[in-house]
Amino acid sequence: MAITPEDLTPEVFAPFGDVIDVQSAKEDRVINEGNTVRYHDLANLSLTEAAGTPLINIFRSTPLPLPITLKSMECHPLSSQAFYPLSENPYLVAVAPAGEFHESEIRVFIANCRQGVNYHPGTWHHYSLALNSVSDFLVIDRGGPEENCDEVDLSQPLVVDLLR
Amino acid sequence: MAITPEDLTPEVFAPFGDVIDVQSAKEDRVINEGNTVRYHDLANLSLTEAAGTPLINIFRSTPLPLPITLKSMECHPLSSQAFYPLSENPYLVAVAPAGEFHESEIRVFIANCRQGVNYHPGTWHHYSLALNSVSDFLVIDRGGPEENCDEVDLSQPLVVDLLR
């Protein structure tokens, strides 16, 4: 099985989460005596449920060997998880709707280096899929004592066709 | 009055907040089937006090005219505020200890493009001080109904001497 990545836009990604970029800001404010534009509140965060607390982390991800092949997916039922790229590389975002997992509903997007993503609670997603070279991401997620990661294996590998 | 910036390290910055970088991680975990290193929990966040909720924003900051001159400082008594650079530029971080403000206690640090900072609640700081060219920062701070910004004017301008 193979899947072709789609371009990432806030509209197509809305069922899964938020695209974090200045173009998607619903509100921007000029602050700091005119020297800064604040693109305000770019993601719908869910980080404080039950005993949860927000965390800032850096993920350093090595690209999978080509062709990139998806074999499993995961989700965090209790919290959102946001990734913002710190490299100049694009990256892949593979998701499926929250709830009962259906392989046929997997979608793959290609994000550019000025687009972050925020997975809403329960959204199925593949782990960090760097492209080109080792890439860092700033990750805003949740710490807490509860189990907060479900995983599923795909019934067959899904190859991402990057030759579009 | 003039002040010379110091190099930013977690040790010298500890009275004011956290330096967010992979070198400062107290814990790193290999995850994602060996394809990612998670540099875990890099900042001591305080974003959920009272009615507070965490926010992700992008700040787009224009450098002040040279010589960079500090005329005021601000603090957020209820919450931390984290900045992570999204450009290749260094930037300045001007701070003073939380509590009663004393101009003589201002310190200025120069951060490189792989160092974020997280101001702890109440730490006096200057607003975003980009260098070289317009620079974006990912900012993790707090939204809430309460007033959460105090400001002070300096009794005399403080020039940052970048010619070291």
Short mmCIF file of N, CA and C in Angstrom, two decimals, chain A residues 31-158:
data_model
loop_
_atom_site.label_atom_id
_atom_site.label_comp_id
_atom_site.label_asym_id
_atom_site.label_seq_id
_atom_site.Cartn_x
_atom_site.Cartn_y
_atom_site.Cartn_z
N ILE A 31 2.87 45.01 19.69
CA ILE A 31 3.24 45.23 21.09
C ILE A 31 4.67 45.76 21.14
N ASN A 32 5.20 45.87 22.34
CA ASN A 32 6.61 46.26 22.54
C ASN A 32 6.94 47.57 21.82
N GLU A 33 6.12 48.59 22.06
CA GLU A 33 6.34 49.92 21.47
C GLU A 33 6.48 49.86 19.95
N GLY A 34 5.73 48.96 19.35
CA GLY A 34 5.71 48.88 17.90
C GLY A 34 6.78 47.99 17.30
N ASN A 35 7.61 47.36 18.15
CA ASN A 35 8.74 46.58 17.64
C ASN A 35 8.46 45.09 17.46
N THR A 36 7.30 44.63 17.90
CA THR A 36 6.97 43.20 17.81
C THR A 36 5.51 43.04 17.37
N VAL A 37 5.28 42.07 16.50
CA VAL A 37 3.91 41.61 16.25
C VAL A 37 3.73 40.30 17.00
N ARG A 38 2.71 40.24 17.84
CA ARG A 38 2.37 39.01 18.55
C ARG A 38 1.28 38.29 17.78
N TYR A 39 1.60 37.16 17.15
CA TYR A 39 0.60 36.29 16.52
C TYR A 39 0.09 35.40 17.64
N HIS A 40 -1.14 35.67 18.05
CA HIS A 40 -1.62 35.27 19.36
C HIS A 40 -2.35 33.94 19.35
N ASP A 41 -1.99 33.07 20.28
CA ASP A 41 -2.78 31.88 20.63
C ASP A 41 -3.02 31.00 19.41
N LEU A 42 -1.94 30.38 18.93
CA LEU A 42 -1.96 29.70 17.64
C LEU A 42 -2.37 28.23 17.70
N ALA A 43 -2.63 27.72 18.89
CA ALA A 43 -2.98 26.29 19.01
C ALA A 43 -3.96 26.09 20.15
N ASN A 44 -4.85 25.15 19.95
CA ASN A 44 -5.84 24.82 20.96
C ASN A 44 -5.23 23.75 21.87
N LEU A 45 -4.58 24.21 22.93
CA LEU A 45 -3.81 23.31 23.79
C LEU A 45 -4.72 22.64 24.83
N SER A 46 -4.44 21.37 25.09
CA SER A 46 -5.11 20.62 26.17
C SER A 46 -3.99 19.93 26.94
N LEU A 47 -3.48 20.60 27.95
CA LEU A 47 -2.27 20.12 28.62
C LEU A 47 -2.44 20.01 30.13
N THR A 48 -3.60 20.35 30.63
CA THR A 48 -3.73 20.47 32.09
C THR A 48 -4.83 19.59 32.66
N GLU A 49 -5.30 18.60 31.86
CA GLU A 49 -6.35 17.72 32.35
C GLU A 49 -5.82 16.90 33.53
N ALA A 50 -6.71 16.63 34.50
CA ALA A 50 -6.36 15.84 35.68
C ALA A 50 -5.07 16.37 36.26
N ALA A 51 -4.06 15.53 36.42
CA ALA A 51 -2.81 15.96 37.05
C ALA A 51 -1.79 16.45 36.03
N GLY A 52 -2.24 16.82 34.85
CA GLY A 52 -1.29 17.18 33.81
C GLY A 52 -0.67 18.55 33.99
N THR A 53 0.58 18.68 33.52
CA THR A 53 1.24 19.98 33.48
C THR A 53 1.92 20.12 32.13
N PRO A 54 1.99 21.35 31.59
CA PRO A 54 2.64 21.56 30.30
C PRO A 54 4.15 21.40 30.40
N LEU A 55 4.73 20.83 29.35
CA LEU A 55 6.18 20.63 29.26
C LEU A 55 6.69 21.23 27.95
N ILE A 56 7.93 21.74 27.98
CA ILE A 56 8.65 22.09 26.76
C ILE A 56 9.80 21.10 26.61
N ASN A 57 9.94 20.53 25.43
CA ASN A 57 10.99 19.56 25.15
C ASN A 57 11.56 19.85 23.77
N ILE A 58 12.73 19.31 23.49
CA ILE A 58 13.26 19.31 22.13
C ILE A 58 13.37 17.86 21.67
N PHE A 59 12.79 17.56 20.50
CA PHE A 59 12.93 16.24 19.88
C PHE A 59 13.96 16.37 18.76
N ARG A 60 14.93 15.49 18.77
CA ARG A 60 15.94 15.44 17.69
C ARG A 60 15.71 14.16 16.91
N SER A 61 15.18 14.29 15.69
CA SER A 61 14.69 13.14 14.94
C SER A 61 15.52 12.86 13.70
N THR A 62 15.85 11.60 13.53
CA THR A 62 16.59 11.12 12.36
C THR A 62 15.58 10.61 11.33
N PRO A 63 15.74 11.00 10.05
CA PRO A 63 14.80 10.49 9.04
C PRO A 63 14.81 8.96 8.98
N LEU A 64 13.64 8.38 8.74
CA LEU A 64 13.57 6.94 8.47
C LEU A 64 14.23 6.66 7.12
N PRO A 65 14.68 5.44 6.90
CA PRO A 65 15.21 5.10 5.58
C PRO A 65 14.12 5.22 4.51
N LEU A 66 14.54 5.58 3.32
CA LEU A 66 13.60 5.67 2.18
C LEU A 66 13.38 4.29 1.58
N PRO A 67 12.23 3.93 1.06
CA PRO A 67 11.02 4.75 1.15
C PRO A 67 10.46 4.74 2.57
N ILE A 68 9.99 5.91 3.00
CA ILE A 68 9.43 6.00 4.36
C ILE A 68 8.18 5.12 4.43
N THR A 69 8.17 4.25 5.43
CA THR A 69 7.14 3.22 5.53
C THR A 69 6.52 3.27 6.93
N LEU A 70 5.23 3.49 6.97
CA LEU A 70 4.51 3.57 8.24
C LEU A 70 4.06 2.17 8.65
N LYS A 71 4.35 1.82 9.91
CA LYS A 71 3.99 0.48 10.40
C LYS A 71 3.12 0.54 11.64
N SER A 72 3.05 1.70 12.27
CA SER A 72 2.26 1.84 13.50
C SER A 72 1.85 3.30 13.66
N MET A 73 0.89 3.50 14.53
CA MET A 73 0.43 4.86 14.86
C MET A 73 0.23 4.91 16.38
N GLU A 74 0.14 6.15 16.90
CA GLU A 74 -0.06 6.31 18.34
C GLU A 74 -1.02 7.47 18.59
N CYS A 75 -1.55 7.54 19.80
CA CYS A 75 -2.32 8.73 20.18
C CYS A 75 -2.19 8.95 21.68
N HIS A 76 -2.45 10.19 22.07
CA HIS A 76 -2.41 10.60 23.47
C HIS A 76 -3.81 11.05 23.87
N PRO A 77 -4.57 10.15 24.50
CA PRO A 77 -5.98 10.46 24.75
C PRO A 77 -6.21 11.63 25.69
N LEU A 78 -5.24 11.91 26.57
CA LEU A 78 -5.46 12.94 27.59
C LEU A 78 -4.99 14.32 27.21
N SER A 79 -4.28 14.46 26.10
CA SER A 79 -3.62 15.75 25.89
C SER A 79 -3.28 16.00 24.43
N SER A 80 -3.10 17.28 24.15
CA SER A 80 -2.57 17.70 22.86
C SER A 80 -1.05 17.55 22.86
N GLN A 81 -0.48 17.59 21.66
CA GLN A 81 0.99 17.56 21.52
C GLN A 81 1.34 18.41 20.31
N ALA A 82 2.16 19.45 20.56
CA ALA A 82 2.52 20.39 19.49
C ALA A 82 3.98 20.24 19.11
N PHE A 83 4.25 20.30 17.81
CA PHE A 83 5.61 20.23 17.25
C PHE A 83 5.85 21.49 16.43
N TYR A 84 6.97 22.16 16.70
CA TYR A 84 7.36 23.27 15.83
C TYR A 84 8.78 23.01 15.32
N PRO A 85 8.99 23.05 13.99
CA PRO A 85 10.31 22.69 13.44
C PRO A 85 11.36 23.76 13.74
N LEU A 86 12.55 23.30 14.11
CA LEU A 86 13.68 24.20 14.39
C LEU A 86 14.76 24.08 13.33
N SER A 87 14.51 23.30 12.30
CA SER A 87 15.47 23.18 11.21
C SER A 87 14.87 23.80 9.95
N GLU A 88 15.62 23.77 8.87
CA GLU A 88 15.12 24.28 7.59
C GLU A 88 14.48 23.18 6.75
N ASN A 89 14.34 21.98 7.32
CA ASN A 89 13.79 20.86 6.56
C ASN A 89 12.27 20.81 6.63
N PRO A 90 11.62 20.34 5.56
CA PRO A 90 10.22 19.96 5.68
C PRO A 90 10.11 18.67 6.51
N TYR A 91 8.90 18.27 6.83
CA TYR A 91 8.71 17.01 7.55
C TYR A 91 7.32 16.48 7.22
N LEU A 92 7.10 15.20 7.55
CA LEU A 92 5.82 14.56 7.27
C LEU A 92 4.97 14.48 8.52
N VAL A 93 3.67 14.57 8.31
CA VAL A 93 2.68 14.47 9.38
C VAL A 93 1.65 13.44 8.94
N ALA A 94 1.62 12.31 9.64
CA ALA A 94 0.67 11.24 9.30
C ALA A 94 -0.35 11.13 10.43
N VAL A 95 -1.62 11.22 10.09
CA VAL A 95 -2.68 11.25 11.10
C VAL A 95 -3.88 10.40 10.68
N ALA A 96 -4.71 10.10 11.67
CA ALA A 96 -6.03 9.49 11.44
C ALA A 96 -6.95 10.04 12.53
N PRO A 97 -8.26 10.07 12.26
CA PRO A 97 -9.18 10.68 13.23
C PRO A 97 -9.15 10.00 14.60
N ALA A 98 -9.39 10.79 15.63
CA ALA A 98 -9.53 10.26 16.99
C ALA A 98 -10.68 9.27 17.04
N GLY A 99 -10.61 8.38 18.01
CA GLY A 99 -11.65 7.36 18.16
C GLY A 99 -11.16 6.04 17.63
N GLU A 100 -12.10 5.21 17.19
CA GLU A 100 -11.71 3.89 16.68
C GLU A 100 -10.80 4.07 15.46
N PHE A 101 -9.68 3.36 15.47
CA PHE A 101 -8.68 3.55 14.41
C PHE A 101 -9.04 2.76 13.16
N HIS A 102 -9.01 3.45 12.01
CA HIS A 102 -9.23 2.79 10.72
C HIS A 102 -8.07 3.14 9.79
N GLU A 103 -7.36 2.12 9.35
CA GLU A 103 -6.22 2.37 8.46
C GLU A 103 -6.59 3.14 7.21
N SER A 104 -7.80 2.90 6.72
CA SER A 104 -8.22 3.57 5.48
C SER A 104 -8.38 5.07 5.66
N GLU A 105 -8.38 5.53 6.91
CA GLU A 105 -8.57 6.96 7.17
C GLU A 105 -7.25 7.70 7.40
N ILE A 106 -6.13 7.00 7.24
CA ILE A 106 -4.84 7.67 7.42
C ILE A 106 -4.65 8.71 6.31
N ARG A 107 -4.18 9.90 6.71
CA ARG A 107 -3.78 10.92 5.74
C ARG A 107 -2.37 11.39 6.07
N VAL A 108 -1.63 11.71 5.04
CA VAL A 108 -0.24 12.15 5.23
C VAL A 108 -0.09 13.54 4.62
N PHE A 109 0.48 14.45 5.39
CA PHE A 109 0.70 15.82 4.95
C PHE A 109 2.19 16.13 4.96
N ILE A 110 2.59 17.05 4.07
CA ILE A 110 3.97 17.51 4.10
C ILE A 110 3.96 18.94 4.63
N ALA A 111 4.69 19.15 5.72
CA ALA A 111 4.75 20.46 6.38
C ALA A 111 6.05 21.14 5.99
N ASN A 112 5.99 22.45 5.78
CA ASN A 112 7.24 23.16 5.53
C ASN A 112 7.85 23.64 6.85
N CYS A 113 9.05 24.22 6.75
CA CYS A 113 9.80 24.53 7.97
C CYS A 113 9.27 25.76 8.70
N ARG A 114 8.19 26.34 8.23
CA ARG A 114 7.55 27.47 8.94
C ARG A 114 6.15 27.08 9.41
N GLN A 115 5.90 25.78 9.48
CA GLN A 115 4.60 25.29 9.94
C GLN A 115 4.79 24.30 11.08
N GLY A 116 4.22 24.62 12.22
CA GLY A 116 4.12 23.64 13.30
C GLY A 116 2.77 22.97 13.25
N VAL A 117 2.64 21.87 13.98
CA VAL A 117 1.33 21.21 14.10
C VAL A 117 1.05 20.94 15.57
N ASN A 118 -0.23 20.98 15.92
CA ASN A 118 -0.68 20.61 17.26
C ASN A 118 -1.75 19.54 17.12
N TYR A 119 -1.41 18.31 17.54
CA TYR A 119 -2.38 17.22 17.51
C TYR A 119 -3.36 17.40 18.67
N HIS A 120 -4.64 17.34 18.37
CA HIS A 120 -5.63 17.40 19.44
C HIS A 120 -5.65 16.07 20.20
N PRO A 121 -6.21 16.07 21.42
CA PRO A 121 -6.24 14.83 22.19
C PRO A 121 -6.90 13.70 21.39
N GLY A 122 -6.25 12.55 21.40
CA GLY A 122 -6.82 11.37 20.76
C GLY A 122 -6.53 11.23 19.27
N THR A 123 -6.06 12.29 18.61
CA THR A 123 -5.75 12.17 17.18
C THR A 123 -4.64 11.12 17.00
N TRP A 124 -4.91 10.13 16.18
CA TRP A 124 -3.88 9.15 15.84
C TRP A 124 -2.82 9.82 14.98
N HIS A 125 -1.56 9.55 15.30
CA HIS A 125 -0.48 10.15 14.51
C HIS A 125 0.73 9.24 14.52
N HIS A 126 1.53 9.39 13.48
CA HIS A 126 2.80 8.69 13.47
C HIS A 126 3.81 9.49 14.27
N TYR A 127 4.81 8.82 14.80
CA TYR A 127 5.87 9.58 15.49
C TYR A 127 6.61 10.46 14.49
N SER A 128 7.39 11.36 15.05
CA SER A 128 8.09 12.41 14.32
C SER A 128 8.79 11.88 13.06
N LEU A 129 8.45 12.47 11.91
CA LEU A 129 8.95 11.99 10.61
C LEU A 129 9.77 13.08 9.92
N ALA A 130 11.03 13.18 10.34
CA ALA A 130 11.95 14.16 9.74
C ALA A 130 12.24 13.78 8.30
N LEU A 131 12.58 14.78 7.49
CA LEU A 131 13.02 14.56 6.11
C LEU A 131 14.40 15.20 5.91
N ASN A 132 15.14 14.67 4.98
CA ASN A 132 16.41 15.24 4.51
C ASN A 132 17.59 15.01 5.45
N SER A 133 17.48 15.46 6.70
CA SER A 133 18.60 15.29 7.64
C SER A 133 18.06 15.37 9.06
N VAL A 134 18.92 15.08 10.02
CA VAL A 134 18.49 15.12 11.42
C VAL A 134 17.88 16.49 11.71
N SER A 135 16.70 16.50 12.33
CA SER A 135 15.92 17.74 12.49
C SER A 135 15.44 17.85 13.93
N ASP A 136 15.55 19.06 14.47
CA ASP A 136 15.04 19.32 15.81
C ASP A 136 13.64 19.92 15.74
N PHE A 137 12.85 19.61 16.75
CA PHE A 137 11.50 20.17 16.91
C PHE A 137 11.33 20.62 18.35
N LEU A 138 10.73 21.80 18.55
CA LEU A 138 10.30 22.17 19.88
C LEU A 138 8.93 21.52 20.11
N VAL A 139 8.79 20.79 21.19
CA VAL A 139 7.57 20.01 21.44
C VAL A 139 6.94 20.49 22.74
N ILE A 140 5.66 20.88 22.66
CA ILE A 140 4.93 21.31 23.84
C ILE A 140 3.88 20.25 24.11
N ASP A 141 4.10 19.48 25.18
CA ASP A 141 3.13 18.44 25.51
C ASP A 141 2.91 18.40 27.01
N ARG A 142 2.50 17.30 27.52
CA ARG A 142 1.98 17.21 28.88
C ARG A 142 2.72 16.15 29.67
N GLY A 143 3.04 16.47 30.91
CA GLY A 143 3.53 15.48 31.84
C GLY A 143 2.46 15.15 32.86
N GLY A 144 2.47 13.93 33.36
CA GLY A 144 1.49 13.54 34.36
C GLY A 144 1.65 12.07 34.68
N PRO A 145 1.06 11.62 35.77
CA PRO A 145 1.28 10.24 36.18
C PRO A 145 0.50 9.22 35.38
N GLU A 146 -0.56 9.64 34.67
CA GLU A 146 -1.43 8.67 34.01
C GLU A 146 -0.81 8.13 32.72
N GLU A 147 -1.18 6.92 32.37
CA GLU A 147 -0.84 6.37 31.06
C GLU A 147 -1.51 7.23 29.99
N ASN A 148 -0.76 7.64 28.99
CA ASN A 148 -1.29 8.61 28.02
C ASN A 148 -0.75 8.35 26.61
N CYS A 149 -0.50 7.08 26.28
CA CYS A 149 -0.08 6.77 24.91
C CYS A 149 -0.66 5.43 24.50
N ASP A 150 -1.55 5.45 23.51
CA ASP A 150 -2.07 4.22 22.91
C ASP A 150 -1.34 3.99 21.59
N GLU A 151 -1.13 2.74 21.25
CA GLU A 151 -0.44 2.42 19.99
C GLU A 151 -1.21 1.36 19.23
N VAL A 152 -1.16 1.45 17.91
CA VAL A 152 -1.73 0.39 17.06
C VAL A 152 -0.72 0.05 15.97
N ASP A 153 -0.66 -1.21 15.60
CA ASP A 153 0.13 -1.64 14.45
C ASP A 153 -0.76 -1.68 13.22
N LEU A 154 -0.22 -1.26 12.08
CA LEU A 154 -0.97 -1.37 10.83
C LEU A 154 -0.98 -2.82 10.38
N SER A 155 -2.04 -3.23 9.69
CA SER A 155 -2.13 -4.61 9.22
C SER A 155 -1.14 -4.87 8.08
N GLN A 156 -0.79 -3.81 7.36
CA GLN A 156 0.25 -3.92 6.34
C GLN A 156 0.99 -2.59 6.26
N PRO A 157 2.28 -2.62 5.86
CA PRO A 157 3.05 -1.38 5.81
C PRO A 157 2.46 -0.41 4.79
N LEU A 158 2.58 0.88 5.11
CA LEU A 158 2.07 1.93 4.23
C LEU A 158 3.25 2.80 3.79
#
